[in-house]
PDB file of C-alpha atoms in Angstrom:
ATOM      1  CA  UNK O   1     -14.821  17.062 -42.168  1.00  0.00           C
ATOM      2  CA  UNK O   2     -16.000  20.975 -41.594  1.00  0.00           C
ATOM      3  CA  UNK O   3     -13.433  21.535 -38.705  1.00  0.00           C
ATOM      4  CA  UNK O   4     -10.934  19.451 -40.268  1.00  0.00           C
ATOM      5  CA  UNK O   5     -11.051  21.471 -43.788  1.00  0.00           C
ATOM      6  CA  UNK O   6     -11.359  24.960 -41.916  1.00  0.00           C
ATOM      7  CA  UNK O   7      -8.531  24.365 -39.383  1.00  0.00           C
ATOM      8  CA  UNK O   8      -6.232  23.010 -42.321  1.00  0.00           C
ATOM      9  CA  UNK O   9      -7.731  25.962 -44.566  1.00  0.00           C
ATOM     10  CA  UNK O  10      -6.544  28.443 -41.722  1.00  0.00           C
ATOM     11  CA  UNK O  11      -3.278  27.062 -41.668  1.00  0.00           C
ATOM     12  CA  UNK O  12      -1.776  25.839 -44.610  1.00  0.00           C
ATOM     13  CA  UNK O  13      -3.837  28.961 -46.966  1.00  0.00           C
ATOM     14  CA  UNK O  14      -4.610  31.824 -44.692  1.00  0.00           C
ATOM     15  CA  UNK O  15      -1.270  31.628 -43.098  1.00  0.00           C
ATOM     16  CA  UNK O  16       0.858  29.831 -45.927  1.00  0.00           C
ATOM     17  CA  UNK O  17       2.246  27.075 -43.235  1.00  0.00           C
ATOM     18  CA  UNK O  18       3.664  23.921 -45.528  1.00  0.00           C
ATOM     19  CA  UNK O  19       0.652  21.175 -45.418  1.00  0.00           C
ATOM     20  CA  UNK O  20       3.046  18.792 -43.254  1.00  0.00           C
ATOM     21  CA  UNK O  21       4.151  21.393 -40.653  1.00  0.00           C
ATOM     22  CA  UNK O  22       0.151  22.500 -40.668  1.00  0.00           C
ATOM     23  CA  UNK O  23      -0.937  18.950 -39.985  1.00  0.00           C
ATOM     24  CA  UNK O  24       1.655  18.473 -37.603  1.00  0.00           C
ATOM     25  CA  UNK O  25       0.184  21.724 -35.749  1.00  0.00           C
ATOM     26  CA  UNK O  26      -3.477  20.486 -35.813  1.00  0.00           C
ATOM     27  CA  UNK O  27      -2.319  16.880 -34.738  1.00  0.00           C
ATOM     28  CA  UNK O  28      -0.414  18.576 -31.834  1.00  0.00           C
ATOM     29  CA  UNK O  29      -3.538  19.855 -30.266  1.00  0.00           C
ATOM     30  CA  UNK O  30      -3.447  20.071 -26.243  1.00  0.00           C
ATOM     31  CA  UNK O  31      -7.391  17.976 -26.031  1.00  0.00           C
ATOM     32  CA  UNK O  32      -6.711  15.267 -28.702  1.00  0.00           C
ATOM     33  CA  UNK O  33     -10.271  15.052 -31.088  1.00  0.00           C
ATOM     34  CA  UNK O  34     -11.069  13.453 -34.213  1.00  0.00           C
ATOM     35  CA  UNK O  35      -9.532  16.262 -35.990  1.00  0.00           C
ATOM     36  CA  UNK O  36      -6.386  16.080 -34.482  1.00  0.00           C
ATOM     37  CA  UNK O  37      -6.223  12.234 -34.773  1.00  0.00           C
ATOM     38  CA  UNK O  38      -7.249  12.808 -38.238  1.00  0.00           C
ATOM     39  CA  UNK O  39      -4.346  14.789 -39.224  1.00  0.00           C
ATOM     40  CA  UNK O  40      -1.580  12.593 -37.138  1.00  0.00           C
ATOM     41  CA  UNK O  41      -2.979   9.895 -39.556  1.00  0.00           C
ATOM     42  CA  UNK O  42      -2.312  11.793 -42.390  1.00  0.00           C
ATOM     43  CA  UNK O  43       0.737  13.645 -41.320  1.00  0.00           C
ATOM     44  CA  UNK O  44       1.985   9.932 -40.812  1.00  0.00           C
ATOM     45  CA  UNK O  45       1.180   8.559 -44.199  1.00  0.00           C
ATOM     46  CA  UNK O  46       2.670  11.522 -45.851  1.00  0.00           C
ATOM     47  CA  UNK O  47       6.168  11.710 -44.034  1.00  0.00           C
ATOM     48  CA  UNK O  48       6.221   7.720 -45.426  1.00  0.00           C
ATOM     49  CA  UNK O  49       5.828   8.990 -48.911  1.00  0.00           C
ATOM     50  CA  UNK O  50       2.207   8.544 -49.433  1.00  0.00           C
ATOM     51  CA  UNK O  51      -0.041  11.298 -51.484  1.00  0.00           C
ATOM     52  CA  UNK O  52      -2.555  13.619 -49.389  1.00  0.00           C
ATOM     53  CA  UNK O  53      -4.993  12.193 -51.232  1.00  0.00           C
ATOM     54  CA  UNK O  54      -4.471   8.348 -50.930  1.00  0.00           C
ATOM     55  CA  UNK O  55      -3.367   9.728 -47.087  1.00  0.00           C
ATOM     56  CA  UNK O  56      -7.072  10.897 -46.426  1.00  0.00           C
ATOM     57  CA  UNK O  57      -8.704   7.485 -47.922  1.00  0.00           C
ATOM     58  CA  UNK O  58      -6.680   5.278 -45.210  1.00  0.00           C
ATOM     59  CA  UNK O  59      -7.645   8.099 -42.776  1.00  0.00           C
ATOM     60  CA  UNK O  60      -9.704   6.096 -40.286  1.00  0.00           C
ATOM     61  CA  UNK O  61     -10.682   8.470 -37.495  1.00  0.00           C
ATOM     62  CA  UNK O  62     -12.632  10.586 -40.030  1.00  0.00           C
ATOM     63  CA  UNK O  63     -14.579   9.501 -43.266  1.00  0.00           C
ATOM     64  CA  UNK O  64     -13.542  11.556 -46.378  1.00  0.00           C
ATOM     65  CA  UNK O  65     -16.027  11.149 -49.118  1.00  0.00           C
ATOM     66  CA  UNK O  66     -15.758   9.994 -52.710  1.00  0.00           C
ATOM     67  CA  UNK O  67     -16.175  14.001 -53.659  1.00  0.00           C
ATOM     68  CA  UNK O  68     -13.556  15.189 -50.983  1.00  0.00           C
ATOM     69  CA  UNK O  69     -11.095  13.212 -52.137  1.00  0.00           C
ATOM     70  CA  UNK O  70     -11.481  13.278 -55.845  1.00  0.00           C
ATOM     71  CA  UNK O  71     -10.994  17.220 -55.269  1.00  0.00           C
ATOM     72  CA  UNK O  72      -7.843  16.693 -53.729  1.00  0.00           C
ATOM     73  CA  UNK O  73      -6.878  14.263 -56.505  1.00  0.00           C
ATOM     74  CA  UNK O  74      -7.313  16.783 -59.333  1.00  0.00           C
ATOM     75  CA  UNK O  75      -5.635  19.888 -56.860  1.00  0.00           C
ATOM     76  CA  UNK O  76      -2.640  17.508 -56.703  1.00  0.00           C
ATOM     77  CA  UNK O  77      -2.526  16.837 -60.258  1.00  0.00           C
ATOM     78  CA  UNK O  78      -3.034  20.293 -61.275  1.00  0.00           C
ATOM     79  CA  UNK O  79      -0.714  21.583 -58.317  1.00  0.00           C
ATOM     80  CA  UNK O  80      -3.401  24.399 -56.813  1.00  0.00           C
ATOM     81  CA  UNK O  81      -4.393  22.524 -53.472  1.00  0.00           C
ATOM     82  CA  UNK O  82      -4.863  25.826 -52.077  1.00  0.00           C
ATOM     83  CA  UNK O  83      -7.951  26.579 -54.319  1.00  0.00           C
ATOM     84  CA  UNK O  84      -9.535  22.897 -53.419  1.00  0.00           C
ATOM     85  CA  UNK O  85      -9.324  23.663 -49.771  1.00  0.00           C
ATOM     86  CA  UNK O  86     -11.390  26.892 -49.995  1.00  0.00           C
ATOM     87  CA  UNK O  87     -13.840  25.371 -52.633  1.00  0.00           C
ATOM     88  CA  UNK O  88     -14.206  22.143 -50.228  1.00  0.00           C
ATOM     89  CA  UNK O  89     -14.640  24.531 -47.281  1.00  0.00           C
ATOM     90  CA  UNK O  90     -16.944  26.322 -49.102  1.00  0.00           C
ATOM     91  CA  UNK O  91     -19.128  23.519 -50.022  1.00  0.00           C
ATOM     92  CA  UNK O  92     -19.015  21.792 -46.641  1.00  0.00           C
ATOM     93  CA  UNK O  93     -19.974  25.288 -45.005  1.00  0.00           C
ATOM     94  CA  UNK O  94     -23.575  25.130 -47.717  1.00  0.00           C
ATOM     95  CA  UNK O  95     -24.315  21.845 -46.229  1.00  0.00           C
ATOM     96  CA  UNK O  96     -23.832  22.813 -42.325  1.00  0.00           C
ATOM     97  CA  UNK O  97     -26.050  26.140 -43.062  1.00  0.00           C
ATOM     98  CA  UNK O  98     -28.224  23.560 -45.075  1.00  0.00           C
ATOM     99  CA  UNK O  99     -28.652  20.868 -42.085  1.00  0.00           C
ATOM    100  CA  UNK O 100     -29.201  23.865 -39.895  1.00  0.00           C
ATOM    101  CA  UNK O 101     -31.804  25.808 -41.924  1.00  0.00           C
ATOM    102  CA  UNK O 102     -33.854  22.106 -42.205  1.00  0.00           C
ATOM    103  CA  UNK O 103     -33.409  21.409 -38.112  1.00  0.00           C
ATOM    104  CA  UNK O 104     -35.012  25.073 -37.390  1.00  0.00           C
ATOM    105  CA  UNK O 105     -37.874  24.418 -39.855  1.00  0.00           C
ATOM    106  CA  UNK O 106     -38.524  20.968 -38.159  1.00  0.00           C
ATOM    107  CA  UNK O 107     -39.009  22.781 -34.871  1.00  0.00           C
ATOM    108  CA  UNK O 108     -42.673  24.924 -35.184  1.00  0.00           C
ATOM    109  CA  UNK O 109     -43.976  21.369 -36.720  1.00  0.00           C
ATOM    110  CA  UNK O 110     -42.734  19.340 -34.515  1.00  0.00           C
ATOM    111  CA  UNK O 111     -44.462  21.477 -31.505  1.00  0.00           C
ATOM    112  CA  UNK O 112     -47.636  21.859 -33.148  1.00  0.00           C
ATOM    113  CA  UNK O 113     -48.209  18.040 -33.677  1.00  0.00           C
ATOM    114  CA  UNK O 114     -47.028  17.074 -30.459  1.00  0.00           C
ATOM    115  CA  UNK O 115     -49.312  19.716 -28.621  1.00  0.00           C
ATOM    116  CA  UNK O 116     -52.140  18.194 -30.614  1.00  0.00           C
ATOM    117  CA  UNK O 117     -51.411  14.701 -29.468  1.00  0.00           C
ATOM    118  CA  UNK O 118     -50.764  15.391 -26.238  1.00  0.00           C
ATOM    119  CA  UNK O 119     -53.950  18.159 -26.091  1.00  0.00           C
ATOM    120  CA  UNK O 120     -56.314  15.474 -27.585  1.00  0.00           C
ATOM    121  CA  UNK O 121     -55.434  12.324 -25.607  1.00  0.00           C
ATOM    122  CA  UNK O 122     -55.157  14.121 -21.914  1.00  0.00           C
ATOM    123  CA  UNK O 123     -58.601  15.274 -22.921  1.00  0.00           C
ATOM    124  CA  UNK O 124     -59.876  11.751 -23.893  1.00  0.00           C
ATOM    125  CA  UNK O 125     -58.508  10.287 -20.997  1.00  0.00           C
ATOM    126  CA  UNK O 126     -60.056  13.015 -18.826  1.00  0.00           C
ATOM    127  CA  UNK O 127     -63.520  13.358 -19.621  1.00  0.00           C
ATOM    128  CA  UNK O 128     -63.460   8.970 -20.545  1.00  0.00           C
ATOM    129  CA  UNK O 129     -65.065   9.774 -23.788  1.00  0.00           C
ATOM    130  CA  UNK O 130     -61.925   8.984 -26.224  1.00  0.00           C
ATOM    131  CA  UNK O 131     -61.826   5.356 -27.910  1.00  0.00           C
ATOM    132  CA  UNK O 132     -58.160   4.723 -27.823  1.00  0.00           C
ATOM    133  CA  UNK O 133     -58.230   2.056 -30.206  1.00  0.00           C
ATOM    134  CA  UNK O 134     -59.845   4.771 -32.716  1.00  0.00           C
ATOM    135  CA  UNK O 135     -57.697   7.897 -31.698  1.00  0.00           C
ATOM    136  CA  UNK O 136     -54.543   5.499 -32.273  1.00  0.00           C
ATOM    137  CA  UNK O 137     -55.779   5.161 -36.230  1.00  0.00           C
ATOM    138  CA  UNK O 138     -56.545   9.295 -35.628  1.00  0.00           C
ATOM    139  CA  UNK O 139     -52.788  10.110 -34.400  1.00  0.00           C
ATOM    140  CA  UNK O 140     -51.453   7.427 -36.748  1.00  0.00           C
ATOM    141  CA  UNK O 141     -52.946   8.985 -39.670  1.00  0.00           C
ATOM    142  CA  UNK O 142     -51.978  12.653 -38.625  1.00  0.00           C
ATOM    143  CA  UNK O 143     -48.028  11.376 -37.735  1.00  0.00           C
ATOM    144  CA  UNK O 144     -48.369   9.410 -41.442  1.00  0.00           C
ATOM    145  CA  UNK O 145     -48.988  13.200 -42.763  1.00  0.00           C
ATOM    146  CA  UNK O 146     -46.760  15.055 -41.200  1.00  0.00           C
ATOM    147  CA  UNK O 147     -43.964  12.310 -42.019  1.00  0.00           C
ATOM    148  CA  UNK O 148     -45.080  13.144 -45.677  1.00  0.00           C
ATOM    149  CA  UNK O 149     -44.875  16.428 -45.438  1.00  0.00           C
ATOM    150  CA  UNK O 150     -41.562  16.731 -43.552  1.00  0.00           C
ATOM    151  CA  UNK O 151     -40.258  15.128 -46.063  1.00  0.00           C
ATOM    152  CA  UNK O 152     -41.431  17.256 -48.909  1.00  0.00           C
ATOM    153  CA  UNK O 153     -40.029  20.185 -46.804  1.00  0.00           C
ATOM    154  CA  UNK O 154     -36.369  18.362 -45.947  1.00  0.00           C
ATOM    155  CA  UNK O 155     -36.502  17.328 -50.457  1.00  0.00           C
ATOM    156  CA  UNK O 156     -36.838  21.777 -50.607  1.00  0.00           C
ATOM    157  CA  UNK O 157     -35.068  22.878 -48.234  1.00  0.00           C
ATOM    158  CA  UNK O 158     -32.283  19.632 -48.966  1.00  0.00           C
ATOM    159  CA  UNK O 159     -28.754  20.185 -50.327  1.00  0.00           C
ATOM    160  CA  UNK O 160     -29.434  21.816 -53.908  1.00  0.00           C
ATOM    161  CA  UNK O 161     -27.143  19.097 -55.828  1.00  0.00           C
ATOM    162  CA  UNK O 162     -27.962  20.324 -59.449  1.00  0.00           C
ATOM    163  CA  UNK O 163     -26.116  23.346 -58.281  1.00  0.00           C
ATOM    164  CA  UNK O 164     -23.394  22.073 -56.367  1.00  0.00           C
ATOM    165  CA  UNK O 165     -22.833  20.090 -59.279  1.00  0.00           C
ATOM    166  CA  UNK O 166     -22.450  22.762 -62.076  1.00  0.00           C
ATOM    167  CA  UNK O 167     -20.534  25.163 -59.591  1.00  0.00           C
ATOM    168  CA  UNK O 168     -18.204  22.265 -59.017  1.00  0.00           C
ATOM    169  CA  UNK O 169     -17.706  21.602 -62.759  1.00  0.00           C
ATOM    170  CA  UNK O 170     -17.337  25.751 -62.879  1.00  0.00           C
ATOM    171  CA  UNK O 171     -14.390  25.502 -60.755  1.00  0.00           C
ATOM    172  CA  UNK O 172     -12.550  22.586 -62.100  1.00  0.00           C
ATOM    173  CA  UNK O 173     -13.232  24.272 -65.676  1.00  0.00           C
ATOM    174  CA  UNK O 174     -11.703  27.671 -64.199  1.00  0.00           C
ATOM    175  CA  UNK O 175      -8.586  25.371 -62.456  1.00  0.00           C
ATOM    176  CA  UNK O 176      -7.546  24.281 -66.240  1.00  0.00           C
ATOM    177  CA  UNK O 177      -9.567  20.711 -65.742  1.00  0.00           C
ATOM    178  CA  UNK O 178     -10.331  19.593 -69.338  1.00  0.00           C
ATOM    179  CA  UNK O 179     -14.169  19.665 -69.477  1.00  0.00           C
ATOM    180  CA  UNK O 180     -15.067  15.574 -69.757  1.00  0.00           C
ATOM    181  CA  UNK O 181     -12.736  15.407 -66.648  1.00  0.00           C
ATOM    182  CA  UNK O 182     -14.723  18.303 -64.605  1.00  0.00           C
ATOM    183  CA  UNK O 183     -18.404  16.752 -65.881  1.00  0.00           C
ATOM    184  CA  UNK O 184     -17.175  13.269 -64.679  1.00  0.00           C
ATOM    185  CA  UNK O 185     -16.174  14.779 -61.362  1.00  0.00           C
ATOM    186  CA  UNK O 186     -19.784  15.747 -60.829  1.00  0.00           C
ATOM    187  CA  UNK O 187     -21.378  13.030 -61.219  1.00  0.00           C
ATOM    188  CA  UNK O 188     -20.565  11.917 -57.565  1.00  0.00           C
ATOM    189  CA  UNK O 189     -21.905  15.007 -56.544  1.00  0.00           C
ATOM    190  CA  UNK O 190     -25.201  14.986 -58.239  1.00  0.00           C
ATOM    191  CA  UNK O 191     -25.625  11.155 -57.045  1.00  0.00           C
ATOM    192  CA  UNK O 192     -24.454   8.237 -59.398  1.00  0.00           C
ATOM    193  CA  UNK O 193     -27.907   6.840 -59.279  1.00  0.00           C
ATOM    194  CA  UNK O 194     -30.280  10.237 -59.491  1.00  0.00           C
ATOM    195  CA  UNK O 195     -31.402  11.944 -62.513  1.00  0.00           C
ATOM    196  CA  UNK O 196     -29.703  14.693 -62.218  1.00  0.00           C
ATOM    197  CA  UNK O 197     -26.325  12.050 -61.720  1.00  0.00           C
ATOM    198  CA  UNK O 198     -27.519  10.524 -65.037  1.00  0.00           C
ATOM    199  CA  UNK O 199     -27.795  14.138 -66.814  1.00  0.00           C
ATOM    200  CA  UNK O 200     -23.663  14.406 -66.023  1.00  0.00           C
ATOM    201  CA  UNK O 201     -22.915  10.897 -66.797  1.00  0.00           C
ATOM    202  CA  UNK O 202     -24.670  11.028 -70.478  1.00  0.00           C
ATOM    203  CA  UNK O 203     -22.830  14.619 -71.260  1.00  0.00           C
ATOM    204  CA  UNK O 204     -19.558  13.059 -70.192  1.00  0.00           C
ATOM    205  CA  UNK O 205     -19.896  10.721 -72.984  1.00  0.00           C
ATOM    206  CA  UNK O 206     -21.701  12.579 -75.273  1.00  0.00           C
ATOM    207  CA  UNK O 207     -18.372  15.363 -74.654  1.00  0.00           C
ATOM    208  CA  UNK O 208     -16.267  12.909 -75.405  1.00  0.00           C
ATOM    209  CA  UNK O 209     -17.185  12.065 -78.819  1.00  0.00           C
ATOM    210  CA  UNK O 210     -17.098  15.647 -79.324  1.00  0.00           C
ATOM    211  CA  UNK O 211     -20.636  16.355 -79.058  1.00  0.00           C
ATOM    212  CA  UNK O 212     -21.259  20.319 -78.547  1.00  0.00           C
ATOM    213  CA  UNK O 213     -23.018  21.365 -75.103  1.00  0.00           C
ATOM    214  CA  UNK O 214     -26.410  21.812 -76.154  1.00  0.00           C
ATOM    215  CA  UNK O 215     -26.553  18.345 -77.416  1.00  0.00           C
ATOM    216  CA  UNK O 216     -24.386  16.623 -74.531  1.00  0.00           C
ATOM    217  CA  UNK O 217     -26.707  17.912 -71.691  1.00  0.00           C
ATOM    218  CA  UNK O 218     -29.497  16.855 -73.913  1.00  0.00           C
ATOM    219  CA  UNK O 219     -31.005  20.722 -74.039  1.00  0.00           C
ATOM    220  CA  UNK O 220     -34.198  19.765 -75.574  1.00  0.00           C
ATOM    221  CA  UNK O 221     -36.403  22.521 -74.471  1.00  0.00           C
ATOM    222  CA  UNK O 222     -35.898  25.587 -76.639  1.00  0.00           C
ATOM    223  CA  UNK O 223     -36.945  27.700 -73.787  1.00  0.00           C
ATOM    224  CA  UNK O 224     -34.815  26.612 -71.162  1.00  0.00           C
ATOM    225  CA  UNK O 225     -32.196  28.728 -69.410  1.00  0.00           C
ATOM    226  CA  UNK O 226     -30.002  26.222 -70.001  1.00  0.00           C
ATOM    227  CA  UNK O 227     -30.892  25.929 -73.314  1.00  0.00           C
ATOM    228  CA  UNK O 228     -29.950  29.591 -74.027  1.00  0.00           C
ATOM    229  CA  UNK O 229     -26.695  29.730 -71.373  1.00  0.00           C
ATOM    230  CA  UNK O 230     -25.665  26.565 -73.289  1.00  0.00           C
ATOM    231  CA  UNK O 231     -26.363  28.085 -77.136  1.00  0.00           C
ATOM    232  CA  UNK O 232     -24.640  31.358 -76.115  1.00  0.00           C
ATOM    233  CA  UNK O 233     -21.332  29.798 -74.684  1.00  0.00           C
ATOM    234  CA  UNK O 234     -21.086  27.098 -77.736  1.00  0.00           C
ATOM    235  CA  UNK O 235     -21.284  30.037 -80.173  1.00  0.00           C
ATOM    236  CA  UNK O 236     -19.240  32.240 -78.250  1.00  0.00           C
ATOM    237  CA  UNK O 237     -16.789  29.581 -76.547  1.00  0.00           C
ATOM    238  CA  UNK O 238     -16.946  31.231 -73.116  1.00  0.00           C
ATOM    239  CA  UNK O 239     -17.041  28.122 -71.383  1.00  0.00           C
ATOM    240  CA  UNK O 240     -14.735  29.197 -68.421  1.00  0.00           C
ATOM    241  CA  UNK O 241     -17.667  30.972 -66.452  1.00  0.00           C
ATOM    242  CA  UNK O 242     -20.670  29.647 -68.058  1.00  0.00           C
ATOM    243  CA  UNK O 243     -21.314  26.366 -65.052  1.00  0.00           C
ATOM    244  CA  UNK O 244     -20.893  29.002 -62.819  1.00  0.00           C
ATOM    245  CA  UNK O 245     -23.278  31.225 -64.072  1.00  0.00           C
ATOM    246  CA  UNK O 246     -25.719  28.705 -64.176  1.00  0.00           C
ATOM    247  CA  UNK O 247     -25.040  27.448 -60.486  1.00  0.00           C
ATOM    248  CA  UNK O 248     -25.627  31.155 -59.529  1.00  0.00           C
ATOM    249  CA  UNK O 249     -28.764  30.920 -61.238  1.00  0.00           C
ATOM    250  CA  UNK O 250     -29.598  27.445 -59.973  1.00  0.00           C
ATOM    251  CA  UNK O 251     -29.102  28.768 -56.274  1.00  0.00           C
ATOM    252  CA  UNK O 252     -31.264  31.602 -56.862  1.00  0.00           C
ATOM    253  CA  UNK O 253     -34.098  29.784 -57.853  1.00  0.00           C
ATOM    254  CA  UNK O 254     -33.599  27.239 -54.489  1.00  0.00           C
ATOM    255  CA  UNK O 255     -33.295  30.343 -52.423  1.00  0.00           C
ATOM    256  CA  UNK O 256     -36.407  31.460 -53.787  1.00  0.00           C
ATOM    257  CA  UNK O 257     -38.447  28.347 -53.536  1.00  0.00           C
ATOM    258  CA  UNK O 258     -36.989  28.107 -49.809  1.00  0.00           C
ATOM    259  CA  UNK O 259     -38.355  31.536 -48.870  1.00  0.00           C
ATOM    260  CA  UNK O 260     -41.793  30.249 -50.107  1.00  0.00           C
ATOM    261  CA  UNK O 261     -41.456  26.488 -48.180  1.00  0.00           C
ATOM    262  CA  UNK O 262     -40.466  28.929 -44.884  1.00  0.00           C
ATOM    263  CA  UNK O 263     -43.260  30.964 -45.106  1.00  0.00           C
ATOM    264  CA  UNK O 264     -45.830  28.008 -45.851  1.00  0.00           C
ATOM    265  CA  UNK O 265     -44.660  25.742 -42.936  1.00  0.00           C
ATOM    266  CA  UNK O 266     -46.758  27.233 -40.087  1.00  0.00           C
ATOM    267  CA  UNK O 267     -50.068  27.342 -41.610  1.00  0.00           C
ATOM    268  CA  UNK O 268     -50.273  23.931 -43.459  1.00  0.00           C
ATOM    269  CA  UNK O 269     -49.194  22.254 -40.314  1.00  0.00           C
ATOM    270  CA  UNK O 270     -51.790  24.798 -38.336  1.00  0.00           C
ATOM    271  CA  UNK O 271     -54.754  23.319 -41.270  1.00  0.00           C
ATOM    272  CA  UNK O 272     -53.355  19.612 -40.432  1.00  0.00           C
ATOM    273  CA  UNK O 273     -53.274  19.490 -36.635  1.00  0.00           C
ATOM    274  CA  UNK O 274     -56.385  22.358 -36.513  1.00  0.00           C
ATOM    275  CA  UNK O 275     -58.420  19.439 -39.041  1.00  0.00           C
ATOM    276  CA  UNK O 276     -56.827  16.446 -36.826  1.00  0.00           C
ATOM    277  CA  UNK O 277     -58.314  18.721 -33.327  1.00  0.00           C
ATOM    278  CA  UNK O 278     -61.908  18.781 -35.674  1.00  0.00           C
ATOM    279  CA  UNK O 279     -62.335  15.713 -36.012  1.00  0.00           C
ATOM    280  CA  UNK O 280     -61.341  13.889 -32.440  1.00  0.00           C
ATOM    281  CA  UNK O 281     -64.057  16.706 -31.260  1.00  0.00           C
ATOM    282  CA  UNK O 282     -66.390  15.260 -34.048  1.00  0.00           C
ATOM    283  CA  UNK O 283     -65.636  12.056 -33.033  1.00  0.00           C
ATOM    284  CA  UNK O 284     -65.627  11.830 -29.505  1.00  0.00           C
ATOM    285  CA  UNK O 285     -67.101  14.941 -28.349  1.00  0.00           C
ATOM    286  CA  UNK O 286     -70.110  15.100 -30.079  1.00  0.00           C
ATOM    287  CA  UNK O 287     -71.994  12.098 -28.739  1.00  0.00           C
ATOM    288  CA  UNK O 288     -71.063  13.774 -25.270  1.00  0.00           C
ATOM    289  CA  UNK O 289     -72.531  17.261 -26.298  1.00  0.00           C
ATOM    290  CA  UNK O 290     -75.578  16.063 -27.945  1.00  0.00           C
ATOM    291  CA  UNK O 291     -76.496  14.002 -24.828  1.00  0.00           C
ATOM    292  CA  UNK O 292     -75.848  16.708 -22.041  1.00  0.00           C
ATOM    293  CA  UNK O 293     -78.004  18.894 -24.689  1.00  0.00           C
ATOM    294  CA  UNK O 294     -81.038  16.127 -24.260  1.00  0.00           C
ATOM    295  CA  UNK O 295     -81.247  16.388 -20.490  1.00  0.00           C
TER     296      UNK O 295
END
């Protein structure tokens, strides 16, 4: 979807080429790719009268999520598909940097435990001391803890959907979206079925009924940031940058916590796999030592 949204972005924004003749450009590529299959398909469906947006959910050579298209949806409705592209670019572009930044943390880790592995079975296996049956339930538990911990480090360093979520509600706010429209729209984003999805999907109907923002986002902690950001723009009314004031905020509070999970990666998985080293030696060793130390 990246290459797709950047090529079309190039096009059809940077160089103000009509979205058919654009997709007709990027479908005309020499080497034919998903991207250029991708926009024949749609450059088909819309010279038979279809919508871009019902074009790119029949797309079949690329998958256009719920979020993708619903942007698309609302830029054709509010007739500013420019501004969609370069927020969906945008957006897209977090996530690549985001899968990127979590693939070169998995790296040192990933070393570390396999040195420790391999360091502690060729050693077994050389001096005959090692118990395989036992060092299985040793590696077993260290892989087990590293999972864990992996995970705990993918969950930080992860897409940061509170904040795409509020910077995506900032935008469609700024576009001239009616608020309960732009708070529905990130629900998807946050995840239907997370808590953070559950946070939009109560202040969508809590807006509706009228409710101010304090009480629709359920602000109950006087001493939130949001709290404050939320009292501020209900007394005020300066709702049209207020989500993305908070997204800015959001972001710079992941950024921060990411810049502590970076610098704490090397030495807990150093502690695990130095601990793991321990007690093999403890285990196997030992007996060994202690007996060479008797003759």
């Amino acid at each position: 979807m990246l290459e797709f949204t950047k090529t079309l972005y190039e096009l059809f924004v940077l160089q103000k080429i009509s979205l058919s003749e654009s997709l007709m450009i990027m479908s005309s590529k020499p080497k034919a790719d998903a991207v250029s299959k991708t926009a024949a398909c749609i450059y088909k469906a819309l010279e038979t009268g279809s919508t871009f947006s019902n074009a790119l959910k029949t797309c079949s050579p690329l998958s256009f999520d719920e979020v993708y298209i619903s942007f698309i949806c609302i830029a054709e409705k509010n007739g500013d598909l420019k501004s969609a592209l370069s927020y969906l670019k945008q957006k897209l572009e977090r996530q690549k940097n985001c899968r990127k930044k979590i693939a070169e943390a998995s790296v040192y880790p990933a070393f570390v435990v396999l040195l420790a592995v391999t360091a502690s079975v060729f050693i077994g296996v050389y001096t005959k001391t090692a118990d395989y049956f036992l060092l299985f339930e040793y590696v077993s538990v260290l892989l087990v803890v590293c999972l864990l911990m992996y995970f705990l480090i993918v969950k930080l360093l992860g897409d940061n959907c509170l904040f795409e979520a509020f910077s995506a509600v900032g935008f469609l706010v700024k576009s001239g979206i009616e608020l309960t429209e732009a708070v529905g729209c990130a629900i998807q984003i946050a995840g239907p079925s997370t808590k953070n999805g559950r946070l939009f999907e109560n202040a969508r109907i809590n807006l509706s009924y009228g409710m101010d923002l304090q009480t629709a986002f359920n602000c109950c902690d006087k001493n939130s940031r949001l709290y404050e950001a939320f009292y501020y723009a209900d007394i005020a009314g300066s709702k049209n940058d207020l989500f993305e004031k908070i997204a800015s905020n959001l972001d710079a509070e992941k950024e921060r916590m990411r810049t502590v999970c970076f610098s704490l990666i090397e030495p807990l998985f150093i502690v695990v796999t130095g601990i793991f080293i321990l007690a093999i030696l403890m285990t196997f060793f030992m007996p060994l030592i202690n007996e060479i130390g008797f003759i």
